[in-house]
């Protein structure tokens, strides 16, 4: 920190400002200053002093949180000889502050747990803590808190303790687990009416179940298990205690997912959960929704755990189908939130049964799925007093979307056509209220696409009835009917005689604002499937909605080539006129209007207009795009400082270029000139992405390569300046992503042009620095660039420049190879999340294929440079592990999966 170590009064003043300053700017300044303090070396001593002073809750919480954060992220700052003193100090603090605030106790417990996990010299920490505090009743709450968070922190991403140390810790905790459970039993028996202590006991037990170290024979006959189910069966159990007990049972069920290995405990849990049915009904009768949700969580977890047994031996032993009955009882609850808890299980059941593909087995589960679908249809009903169309974005709308997905996944067990017909018959034969009709139509829409449309009179009849719906029916019914029509586009394609009445029905919806969007979406769907039938219905002047525009563009592509240009011009004219009007208004008023609606509509038109053009023919869209370029260019210039609008302009241009391909060559020079000019002042990353599109389209054209390379060099300079700022890579992941998409396109389209340029060295250096970035898309783009670059020197593509290219890449690797391999190994160990590792593996593979002997040396050097011990003295990696890893990676038959 600048200015040296701050005084305690100054720190205390900043903490007070953080919590109590009425001025938001003052709070922000205090937050920034305290953040700097937490990152400094002074934080250790100051936190310790604040905890000793015990001045108030705020300062103690800040100090405890800081101590936890320092131990998690900066433990290496402390010399090993201070570790014991730190441990003793933390234990002293938690004992002195145990009555001040529970959140402070939790922060200190986390600090102690994280210290124990990193401090290799603290042997048998669980036994030490229990011996020290278990005989003191007043210390029991914080002792159990430490024992709760300790297993939770073992797999914490905040702690990079290494696999060896983690294995050592888990073995140690497994050894002492019976001691911990015995302590918890004693606490539970002595707790009497102390509900808070019992909650702590259940939380702690759940934490040890989650770690997977409890002995199942010991637990199967343990008193705690009996206490758990007694608490869940009692009607008078409080909400908080009920939730803690439920969480614990769910953790236990999750821990025994491999049922065959945990049979004694599995049997006890199975019988215990089945005994809760009466308690569930009591909670329903008392309208205690919290308890009902807890029971449903437990029932669902039971079904998840015993899923394989249920499918393998339905109705036998622990394949007992009563567990499905429990879930269907929950599905009967009037609140949709209850049944929603079980959705993941039904997905998994459907997946298992689909893979087994056993008709006899399917027949066993069919009645359960039929009952589930019946419940789901009822839960999807809107309130009778609902007005307007169904909402998609609220909680109930999201629930209905999840129902739709679930129905699609399990409908094969019932039969799509059978279910569809049954649903239709309920509408045809009865006269249900509008909300029932709407819900049935909603479920029908979910399964319509899974039905064979060929020669299906029921589907045709449904369509015929829908298009005859009077406009007086409830708006929600019309809305969902239109959705169903959109899902039946395959049926319309097989029955073109239905096209006119369907379009008339949808056009009525298009003219009513609440129905316009869903009607346009349905038209888009029909246009996508029925393009050939729709060509005669093309009307370019009706396109005032994005979905309708995209549908119109899809049909437009099926017109004769000579008609496409004329119709496309009509289709674009509305949007171009609107843009010109906005530009004129902005020029006269000095204000800035938002052109994104019109830009998006142009983008939709270009995206979906893909006519078939034979070699030698002029692309019918070429002239139209050339004519609208000036207005797009002017719009881009007018809004060059607005990232959102510039992104929309680039998106529009991207689809325009993709639409006509090489036919947009006349735009290349003015477009690149404008991109580079604006990017020097406003480095919007979308220009880099647009550049990658241009390289993809023109990179193989000899006459364009040098111009594209000049563009790359001009874009790279401001990009490097941006990324070289403090935290530049982390603050601008989109720029990293788009930059490496651009250079990867160069590697794919014109590798020699890139590797023979002076900019390649700077790009490689930027790529090596960017390998540490843990942003999914950005990291993926960086790894793909490096992999593809090296690969161009590995695979002989029979181009004349291959040998020269291979030599140039060899020079690049000679200069940067060791740095690259070392960086990749270090980022795998210390920076990157697991999902990125396959990409890194592919890069290492390409380096090895390019030059195996040199790669073996580089890898050996990189591995030797890894730290062999943690800051806490734990062995991170043995010499044998390093040697084995080197052999695995470099052996001749090694392949990345």
XYZ file of C-alpha atoms in Angstrom, residues 139-825:
687
model
C -17.007 -23.858 23.024
C -19.141 -26.547 21.424
C -20.950 -24.255 18.889
C -17.739 -22.945 17.306
C -16.095 -26.405 17.452
C -18.990 -27.852 15.439
C -18.815 -24.862 13.078
C -15.134 -25.643 12.377
C -15.950 -29.338 11.912
C -18.745 -28.335 9.492
C -16.713 -26.084 7.211
C -13.572 -28.256 7.266
C -14.976 -30.978 4.925
C -16.676 -28.305 2.795
C -13.357 -26.552 2.153
C -11.514 -29.700 1.022
C -12.713 -29.234 -2.566
C -12.831 -25.422 -2.487
C -11.652 -23.736 -5.709
C -10.171 -20.969 -3.539
C -7.550 -23.393 -2.204
C -5.027 -24.817 -4.649
C -3.576 -27.460 -2.352
C -2.871 -30.114 -4.986
C -4.174 -33.651 -5.429
C -1.566 -35.239 -3.129
C -2.396 -33.004 -0.189
C -6.133 -33.330 -0.848
C -5.870 -37.140 -0.814
C -3.860 -36.993 2.406
C -6.496 -34.746 4.025
C -9.430 -36.917 2.935
C -7.721 -40.021 4.334
C -7.073 -38.149 7.579
C -10.681 -36.974 7.854
C -11.969 -40.467 7.085
C -9.818 -41.817 9.919
C -11.335 -39.381 12.429
C -14.893 -39.435 11.029
C -16.247 -41.866 13.649
C -14.847 -39.607 16.375
C -16.716 -36.665 14.857
C -20.000 -38.592 14.553
C -19.683 -39.820 18.148
C -19.232 -36.203 19.244
C -22.328 -35.204 17.229
C -24.395 -37.992 18.819
C -23.404 -36.745 22.274
C -24.321 -33.166 21.309
C -27.694 -34.267 19.894
C -28.560 -36.289 23.011
C -27.566 -33.459 25.340
C -29.191 -30.726 23.240
C -32.620 -31.292 24.810
C -34.733 -28.394 23.579
C -31.721 -26.490 22.170
C -32.898 -26.348 18.591
C -29.927 -24.265 17.395
C -27.474 -26.925 18.548
C -29.447 -29.686 16.807
C -29.430 -27.637 13.571
C -25.640 -27.307 13.868
C -25.321 -31.062 14.436
C -27.368 -31.877 11.314
C -25.434 -29.334 9.211
C -22.149 -30.838 10.356
C -23.275 -34.404 9.681
C -24.462 -33.387 6.203
C -21.059 -31.837 5.492
C -19.291 -35.121 6.355
C -21.784 -37.089 4.255
C -21.029 -34.760 1.329
C -17.305 -35.456 1.593
C -18.074 -39.177 1.303
C -15.867 -40.378 4.176
C -18.414 -41.795 6.650
C -18.380 -45.542 7.205
C -21.735 -46.873 5.994
C -21.862 -49.809 8.461
C -21.167 -47.471 11.357
C -23.784 -44.972 10.148
C -26.472 -47.573 9.350
C -26.878 -48.404 13.041
C -26.085 -44.953 14.366
C -28.356 -43.133 16.774
C -28.094 -39.927 14.719
C -29.950 -41.512 11.816
C -32.853 -42.386 14.100
C -32.886 -38.843 15.541
C -32.947 -37.395 11.998
C -36.073 -39.302 10.979
C -37.758 -38.686 14.337
C -37.322 -34.942 13.773
C -38.755 -35.235 10.237
C -41.734 -37.300 11.414
C -42.720 -34.935 14.225
C -45.492 -32.537 13.324
C -44.250 -29.893 15.786
C -40.716 -29.642 14.331
C -39.855 -26.015 13.508
C -39.227 -24.870 9.946
C -35.486 -24.235 10.420
C -34.829 -27.571 12.111
C -36.924 -29.377 9.506
C -34.881 -27.817 6.711
C -31.573 -28.751 8.374
C -32.727 -32.366 8.861
C -33.974 -32.518 5.256
C -30.668 -31.189 3.924
C -28.827 -33.827 5.945
C -30.956 -36.702 4.642
C -30.508 -35.442 1.065
C -26.727 -35.351 1.589
C -26.816 -38.906 2.944
C -28.828 -40.123 -0.062
C -26.463 -38.388 -2.467
C -23.463 -39.953 -0.710
C -24.767 -43.514 -1.275
C -25.538 -43.104 -4.979
C -23.404 -46.196 -5.609
C -25.994 -48.213 -3.675
C -24.326 -51.625 -3.983
C -21.253 -50.386 -2.079
C -23.331 -48.801 0.715
C -26.048 -51.438 1.109
C -26.537 -51.358 4.941
C -26.903 -47.560 5.045
C -28.941 -47.572 1.817
C -31.524 -49.937 3.330
C -31.893 -47.784 6.453
C -32.326 -44.588 4.427
C -34.746 -46.280 2.020
C -37.035 -47.421 4.838
C -36.636 -44.125 6.703
C -37.746 -42.028 3.743
C -40.714 -44.316 2.965
C -41.875 -43.736 6.553
C -42.269 -39.989 5.862
C -45.382 -40.278 3.667
C -47.763 -39.690 6.596
C -45.730 -36.668 7.713
C -45.991 -35.278 4.148
C -49.789 -35.567 4.212
C -49.865 -33.834 7.601
C -47.788 -30.942 6.211
C -50.210 -30.672 3.256
C -53.167 -30.637 5.635
C -51.535 -27.842 7.660
C -50.673 -25.951 4.435
C -47.024 -25.849 5.518
C -45.436 -25.318 2.099
C -41.841 -25.180 3.449
C -42.144 -28.673 4.893
C -43.928 -29.970 1.807
C -41.026 -28.733 -0.352
C -38.531 -30.374 2.017
C -40.311 -33.728 1.827
C -40.451 -33.513 -1.947
C -36.693 -32.821 -2.043
C -36.095 -35.937 0.072
C -38.423 -38.113 -2.050
C -36.755 -36.861 -5.232
C -33.261 -37.533 -3.884
C -34.400 -41.047 -2.903
C -35.635 -41.672 -6.462
C -32.409 -40.272 -7.950
C -30.278 -42.493 -5.723
C -32.214 -45.683 -6.470
C -32.888 -44.861 -10.135
C -30.716 -47.622 -11.591
C -32.211 -50.235 -9.247
C -35.716 -49.028 -10.103
C -35.028 -49.459 -13.832
C -33.107 -52.725 -13.442
C -35.531 -54.486 -11.074
C -38.806 -52.515 -11.013
C -41.029 -53.573 -8.122
C -38.405 -55.815 -6.509
C -36.384 -55.014 -3.371
C -35.013 -51.486 -3.547
C -36.473 -51.164 -7.034
C -39.734 -50.684 -5.135
C -42.063 -48.555 -7.283
C -43.601 -46.991 -4.182
C -40.897 -44.351 -4.471
C -42.462 -43.209 -7.770
C -45.819 -43.078 -6.003
C -44.277 -40.625 -3.509
C -43.273 -38.299 -6.356
C -46.676 -38.559 -7.995
C -48.308 -37.706 -4.652
C -46.142 -34.576 -4.636
C -47.164 -33.883 -8.239
C -50.736 -33.736 -6.981
C -49.976 -30.782 -4.699
C -51.687 -27.604 -5.940
C -48.465 -25.521 -5.868
C -46.410 -26.023 -9.057
C -43.145 -25.367 -7.175
C -43.532 -28.784 -5.525
C -43.669 -30.917 -8.672
C -40.901 -28.827 -10.257
C -38.403 -30.199 -7.708
C -38.770 -33.674 -9.228
C -38.178 -32.684 -12.873
C -34.519 -33.721 -12.991
C -35.421 -37.229 -11.818
C -38.077 -37.624 -14.533
C -35.553 -36.411 -17.146
C -33.053 -39.032 -15.963
C -35.667 -41.786 -15.841
C -36.690 -40.988 -19.413
C -33.063 -41.011 -20.519
C -32.388 -44.409 -18.872
C -35.493 -45.988 -20.370
C -34.767 -44.535 -23.815
C -31.278 -46.058 -23.763
C -32.520 -49.489 -22.653
C -35.115 -49.494 -25.454
C -37.017 -52.384 -23.847
C -40.760 -52.305 -24.731
C -41.671 -54.514 -21.758
C -39.875 -52.166 -19.398
C -41.508 -49.164 -21.040
C -44.926 -50.681 -20.372
C -44.090 -50.907 -16.641
C -43.400 -47.179 -16.409
C -46.018 -45.958 -18.907
C -48.857 -45.532 -16.339
C -46.594 -43.457 -14.085
C -45.682 -41.135 -16.965
C -49.352 -40.850 -17.972
C -50.238 -39.729 -14.439
C -47.323 -37.308 -14.447
C -48.458 -35.751 -17.752
C -51.991 -35.397 -16.407
C -50.633 -33.518 -13.365
C -48.381 -31.332 -15.497
C -51.275 -30.321 -17.757
C -53.217 -29.258 -14.670
C -50.253 -27.323 -13.253
C -49.866 -25.440 -16.561
C -53.328 -23.901 -16.263
C -53.386 -20.123 -15.984
C -55.542 -18.496 -13.311
C -59.187 -18.226 -14.424
C -59.024 -14.449 -13.942
C -55.807 -14.092 -15.988
C -56.008 -11.432 -18.685
C -53.953 -11.181 -21.845
C -51.452 -13.659 -23.272
C -49.349 -16.092 -21.176
C -46.159 -14.545 -19.791
C -42.915 -16.264 -20.791
C -40.536 -14.410 -18.504
C -42.094 -14.688 -15.043
C -41.584 -17.697 -12.733
C -44.737 -19.453 -13.926
C -43.803 -18.859 -17.572
C -40.380 -20.419 -16.956
C -42.071 -23.355 -15.208
C -44.248 -23.951 -18.281
C -41.157 -23.919 -20.503
C -39.564 -26.559 -18.271
C -42.766 -28.608 -18.450
C -42.617 -28.393 -22.240
C -39.015 -29.670 -22.241
C -39.875 -32.501 -19.844
C -42.899 -33.584 -21.872
C -40.734 -33.768 -25.017
C -38.230 -35.975 -23.166
C -40.677 -38.540 -21.743
C -43.468 -38.600 -24.321
C -41.962 -41.633 -26.110
C -43.031 -43.788 -23.152
C -46.689 -42.926 -23.676
C -46.660 -42.447 -27.437
C -46.843 -38.996 -29.011
C -49.856 -39.713 -31.195
C -51.759 -41.515 -28.459
C -51.224 -38.632 -26.025
C -52.007 -35.982 -28.665
C -55.267 -37.747 -29.575
C -56.310 -38.096 -25.930
C -55.664 -34.413 -25.301
C -57.601 -33.424 -28.418
C -60.539 -35.618 -27.437
C -60.831 -33.786 -24.077
C -61.363 -30.568 -26.050
C -63.525 -32.130 -28.743
C -65.901 -34.068 -26.519
C -66.205 -31.728 -23.557
C -66.648 -28.027 -23.068
C -63.823 -27.202 -20.647
C -63.155 -23.713 -19.228
C -60.781 -21.557 -21.250
C -57.838 -22.106 -18.852
C -58.124 -25.909 -19.248
C -58.349 -25.540 -23.049
C -55.257 -23.335 -23.113
C -53.228 -25.746 -20.943
C -54.193 -28.728 -23.120
C -53.214 -26.816 -26.274
C -49.908 -25.922 -24.603
C -49.085 -29.612 -23.958
C -50.209 -30.503 -27.499
C -47.807 -27.871 -28.849
C -44.980 -29.493 -26.868
C -45.425 -32.866 -28.588
C -46.716 -31.868 -32.044
C -43.270 -32.045 -33.714
C -42.628 -35.578 -32.443
C -45.646 -36.966 -34.366
C -45.276 -38.397 -37.868
C -47.156 -35.881 -40.072
C -47.601 -38.301 -42.985
C -51.275 -39.184 -43.707
C -52.438 -38.220 -40.243
C -56.114 -37.185 -40.286
C -56.142 -36.216 -36.593
C -53.418 -33.614 -37.105
C -55.222 -32.195 -40.127
C -58.473 -32.064 -38.174
C -56.784 -30.191 -35.318
C -55.446 -27.626 -37.775
C -58.859 -27.238 -39.376
C -60.478 -26.611 -35.994
C -57.837 -24.144 -34.816
C -58.087 -21.885 -37.864
C -61.854 -21.694 -37.267
C -61.416 -20.359 -33.704
C -63.515 -17.199 -33.305
C -61.736 -14.008 -32.293
C -63.979 -13.867 -29.214
C -62.174 -16.718 -27.408
C -59.772 -15.794 -24.608
C -56.598 -14.105 -25.880
C -54.389 -16.706 -24.153
C -56.186 -19.526 -26.018
C -55.600 -17.769 -29.347
C -51.947 -17.175 -28.416
C -51.277 -20.839 -27.589
C -53.267 -21.979 -30.622
C -50.963 -19.916 -32.817
C -47.949 -21.532 -31.089
C -49.426 -24.964 -31.862
C -49.905 -24.022 -35.525
C -46.239 -22.980 -35.715
C -45.225 -26.376 -34.312
C -47.327 -28.139 -37.008
C -45.500 -26.675 -40.026
C -44.544 -30.205 -41.220
C -48.245 -31.104 -41.312
C -48.973 -27.985 -43.388
C -46.162 -28.906 -45.779
C -47.779 -32.333 -46.318
C -51.209 -30.701 -46.720
C -50.670 -27.564 -48.860
C -54.437 -27.081 -49.100
C -54.234 -25.901 -45.465
C -51.723 -23.168 -46.265
C -54.241 -20.457 -47.210
C -56.552 -20.859 -44.187
C -53.550 -21.135 -41.845
C -51.956 -17.962 -43.250
C -55.258 -16.091 -42.993
C -55.543 -17.209 -39.359
C -51.985 -16.095 -38.604
C -52.364 -12.773 -40.441
C -55.262 -11.912 -38.134
C -52.955 -12.494 -35.175
C -50.218 -10.457 -36.815
C -52.511 -7.426 -36.839
C -53.120 -7.604 -33.052
C -50.232 -6.339 -30.961
C -50.384 -9.007 -28.181
C -50.372 -11.792 -30.788
C -48.055 -10.241 -33.398
C -44.801 -11.735 -32.133
C -46.061 -15.308 -31.738
C -47.893 -15.091 -35.104
C -44.729 -13.859 -36.841
C -42.731 -16.672 -35.199
C -45.278 -19.211 -36.495
C -45.067 -17.705 -39.984
C -41.280 -17.951 -39.811
C -41.548 -21.636 -38.901
C -43.965 -22.311 -41.768
C -41.764 -20.372 -44.202
C -38.733 -22.442 -43.120
C -40.499 -25.756 -43.805
C -42.885 -24.829 -46.626
C -40.612 -22.597 -48.706
C -41.654 -23.977 -52.073
C -45.377 -23.736 -51.303
C -44.931 -20.230 -49.868
C -43.252 -18.612 -52.892
C -46.617 -17.636 -54.389
C -47.569 -15.888 -51.127
C -44.523 -13.601 -51.036
C -45.404 -10.014 -50.044
C -42.375 -7.878 -49.313
C -44.347 -4.871 -48.051
C -45.876 -6.704 -45.087
C -42.603 -7.182 -43.215
C -42.612 -5.116 -40.070
C -41.626 -7.729 -37.486
C -38.315 -9.585 -37.080
C -39.816 -13.105 -37.120
C -41.983 -12.236 -40.112
C -39.044 -10.649 -41.930
C -36.909 -13.761 -41.444
C -39.732 -15.940 -42.748
C -40.201 -13.665 -45.747
C -36.454 -13.813 -46.467
C -36.486 -17.606 -46.349
C -39.285 -17.703 -48.932
C -37.652 -14.985 -51.015
C -34.661 -17.250 -51.622
C -36.973 -19.695 -53.457
C -38.129 -17.102 -56.019
C -36.634 -16.978 -59.531
C -33.285 -15.131 -59.464
C -34.612 -12.206 -61.511
C -37.371 -11.631 -58.940
C -35.124 -11.863 -55.858
C -33.346 -8.514 -56.356
C -36.609 -6.665 -56.868
C -38.281 -8.229 -53.827
C -35.184 -7.878 -51.660
C -35.013 -4.212 -52.570
C -38.646 -3.783 -51.471
C -37.949 -5.688 -48.280
C -34.915 -3.530 -47.404
C -36.434 -0.221 -48.511
C -38.559 0.234 -45.369
C -35.562 -0.273 -43.088
C -33.196 1.909 -45.176
C -35.721 4.757 -45.340
C -36.102 4.613 -41.564
C -32.316 4.787 -41.099
C -32.043 7.761 -43.464
C -34.837 9.511 -41.580
C -33.058 8.991 -38.236
C -29.770 10.289 -39.656
C -31.524 13.414 -40.999
C -33.286 14.008 -37.660
C -30.053 13.575 -35.721
C -28.244 15.953 -38.044
C -30.855 18.711 -37.622
C -31.551 18.234 -33.890
C -28.061 17.397 -32.673
C -29.518 14.441 -30.729
C -28.774 10.751 -31.230
C -31.599 8.339 -32.086
C -31.422 4.548 -31.692
C -31.238 2.760 -35.084
C -30.886 -0.796 -33.694
C -34.402 -1.972 -34.654
C -33.790 -1.209 -38.330
C -30.234 -2.559 -38.298
C -31.466 -5.790 -36.710
C -34.161 -6.170 -39.346
C -31.635 -5.716 -42.155
C -29.410 -8.288 -40.435
C -32.339 -10.739 -40.317
C -33.026 -10.219 -44.028
C -29.392 -10.847 -45.049
C -29.069 -13.776 -42.653
C -32.030 -15.684 -44.095
C -31.733 -14.739 -47.774
C -29.653 -17.577 -49.203
C -30.605 -18.189 -52.848
C -28.923 -20.912 -54.888
C -26.542 -19.164 -57.315
C -24.705 -21.166 -60.006
C -21.101 -20.419 -60.958
C -20.851 -17.436 -63.266
C -24.184 -15.949 -62.206
C -24.257 -12.565 -60.490
C -25.596 -12.816 -56.968
C -29.086 -11.258 -56.981
C -28.452 -9.528 -53.626
C -25.166 -7.903 -54.665
C -26.654 -4.740 -56.160
C -29.025 -4.202 -53.215
C -26.215 -4.471 -50.664
C -24.012 -2.095 -52.642
C -26.855 0.434 -52.699
C -27.502 0.312 -48.955
C -23.799 0.407 -47.966
C -23.668 4.247 -47.830
C -26.456 4.463 -45.255
C -24.857 1.697 -43.139
C -21.508 3.502 -43.349
C -23.073 6.790 -42.330
C -24.934 5.136 -39.422
C -21.687 3.558 -38.233
C -19.879 6.887 -38.333
C -22.698 8.712 -36.567
C -22.705 6.237 -33.634
C -19.040 5.217 -33.578
C -18.707 5.872 -29.835
C -21.680 3.656 -28.896
C -20.526 0.039 -28.549
C -24.060 -1.396 -28.640
C -24.993 0.310 -31.920
C -21.587 -0.386 -33.499
C -22.070 -4.080 -32.641
C -25.430 -4.036 -34.439
C -23.864 -2.335 -37.486
C -21.095 -4.954 -37.592
C -23.636 -7.760 -37.226
C -25.634 -6.365 -40.127
C -22.489 -6.058 -42.287
C -21.383 -9.550 -41.282
C -24.596 -11.103 -42.615
C -24.473 -8.903 -45.721
C -20.959 -10.141 -46.524
C -21.956 -13.757 -45.787
C -25.063 -13.346 -47.969
C -23.215 -12.426 -51.182
C -19.777 -13.888 -50.415
C -17.240 -12.815 -53.038
C -19.905 -10.560 -54.517
C -19.200 -7.987 -51.799
C -15.640 -7.361 -53.053
C -16.410 -3.765 -53.990
C -17.197 -3.045 -50.301
C -13.944 -4.526 -49.010
C -11.699 -1.470 -49.294
C -14.141 1.206 -48.002
C -15.342 -1.117 -45.224
C -11.825 -1.970 -44.024
C -10.768 1.678 -44.210
C -13.716 2.738 -42.041
C -13.231 -0.126 -39.570
C -9.566 0.711 -39.027
C -10.270 4.431 -38.775
C -12.962 4.055 -36.089
C -11.048 1.321 -34.221
C -8.060 3.635 -33.652
C -10.338 5.876 -31.555
C -12.969 3.429 -30.281
C -11.564 -0.128 -30.071
C -14.858 -2.041 -30.237
C -14.028 -5.756 -30.363
C -16.817 -6.388 -32.877
C -14.544 -4.864 -35.555
C -12.084 -7.692 -34.909
C -14.890 -10.210 -35.350
C -16.046 -8.526 -38.568
C -12.425 -8.626 -39.721
C -12.407 -12.399 -39.173
C -15.449 -12.685 -41.460
C -13.668 -10.718 -44.182
C -10.584 -12.930 -43.878
C -12.785 -16.027 -44.045
C -14.441 -14.812 -47.261
C -11.434 -13.240 -49.021
C -8.336 -14.740 -47.381
C -7.791 -17.230 -50.202
C -7.979 -14.504 -52.884
C -4.415 -13.642 -53.883
C -5.261 -10.014 -54.623
C -6.830 -9.444 -51.186
C -4.228 -11.006 -48.887
C -1.907 -8.047 -48.472
C -4.816 -5.672 -47.833
C -6.217 -8.019 -45.200
C -2.775 -8.312 -43.571
C -2.544 -4.506 -43.477
C -5.960 -4.480 -41.828
C -4.774 -7.004 -39.233
C -1.654 -5.016 -38.421
C -3.641 -1.786 -38.118
C -6.155 -3.457 -35.763
C -3.473 -5.191 -33.696
C -1.641 -2.099 -32.517
C -4.544 -0.514 -30.560
C -5.550 -4.008 -29.396
C -2.138 -4.728 -27.887
C -2.127 -1.322 -26.184
C -5.529 -2.097 -24.650
C -4.519 -5.590 -23.457
C -1.162 -4.428 -22.047
C -2.890 -2.148 -19.543
C -3.035 -3.370 -15.900
C -5.499 -6.307 -15.848
C -6.057 -5.658 -19.559
C -6.601 -9.311 -20.469
C -9.031 -9.911 -17.606
C -10.949 -6.663 -18.251
C -11.327 -7.237 -22.016
C -11.986 -10.963 -22.620
C -14.226 -10.182 -25.626
C -11.334 -8.401 -27.301
C -9.048 -11.394 -26.651
C -11.711 -13.734 -28.033
C -12.312 -11.709 -31.197
C -8.601 -11.007 -31.817
C -7.734 -14.688 -31.835
C -10.770 -15.551 -33.925
C -9.361 -13.097 -36.474
C -5.798 -14.467 -36.493
C -7.123 -18.058 -36.517
C -9.046 -17.240 -39.696
C -5.737 -16.043 -41.174
C -4.092 -19.329 -40.215
C -6.945 -21.229 -41.882
C -7.187 -19.132 -45.051
C -3.687 -17.788 -45.677
C -1.162 -19.170 -43.170
C 1.939 -18.160 -45.126
C 0.803 -14.535 -45.260
C 0.595 -14.470 -41.464
C 3.711 -16.432 -40.466
C 5.828 -14.498 -42.963
C 4.767 -11.141 -41.480
C 6.438 -9.106 -38.752
C 3.265 -9.058 -36.641
C 3.363 -12.808 -35.939
C 5.941 -12.451 -33.124
C 3.747 -9.961 -31.256
C 0.655 -12.141 -31.774
C 2.487 -15.186 -30.352
C 3.613 -13.179 -27.319
C 0.037 -11.982 -26.758
C -1.236 -15.554 -27.136
C 1.213 -16.882 -24.528
C 0.174 -14.157 -22.084
C -3.511 -14.880 -22.789
C -3.267 -18.607 -21.997
C -3.731 -17.725 -18.301
C -7.140 -16.145 -18.936
C -9.904 -18.274 -17.380
C -12.662 -16.888 -19.609
C -14.233 -19.825 -21.484
C -14.639 -18.310 -24.967
C -11.451 -16.238 -24.899
C -9.287 -19.128 -23.715
C -10.822 -21.448 -26.293
C -10.005 -18.974 -29.093
C -6.413 -18.552 -27.893
C -5.820 -22.316 -27.728
C -7.408 -22.867 -31.139
C -5.107 -20.247 -32.682
C -1.950 -21.805 -31.225
C -3.065 -25.321 -32.159
C -4.010 -24.387 -35.744
C -0.839 -22.349 -36.225
C 1.444 -25.237 -35.257
C -0.725 -27.681 -37.204
C -0.049 -25.814 -40.462
C 3.593 -26.832 -40.037
C 2.641 -30.458 -39.355
C 0.159 -31.355 -42.112
C 1.420 -31.176 -45.673
C -1.504 -29.663 -47.568
C 0.490 -29.922 -50.840
C 0.601 -26.123 -51.161
C 3.773 -24.749 -52.787
C 4.682 -22.823 -49.616
C 4.478 -25.759 -47.148
C 8.221 -26.247 -46.641
C 8.826 -22.510 -46.210
C 5.844 -22.290 -43.877
C 7.114 -25.219 -41.821
C 10.537 -23.555 -41.547
C 8.967 -20.250 -40.438
C 6.849 -21.979 -37.795
C 9.976 -23.858 -36.684
C 11.685 -20.498 -36.140
C 8.723 -19.241 -34.127
C 8.770 -22.397 -31.965
C 12.532 -22.231 -31.510
C 12.132 -18.703 -30.160
C 8.975 -19.180 -28.068
C 8.451 -22.945 -27.626
C 9.966 -23.341 -24.162
C 8.103 -20.292 -22.860
C 4.842 -21.590 -24.364
C 5.132 -25.111 -22.892
C 6.145 -23.779 -19.457
C 3.255 -21.331 -19.485
C 0.758 -24.013 -20.506
C 1.876 -26.402 -17.753
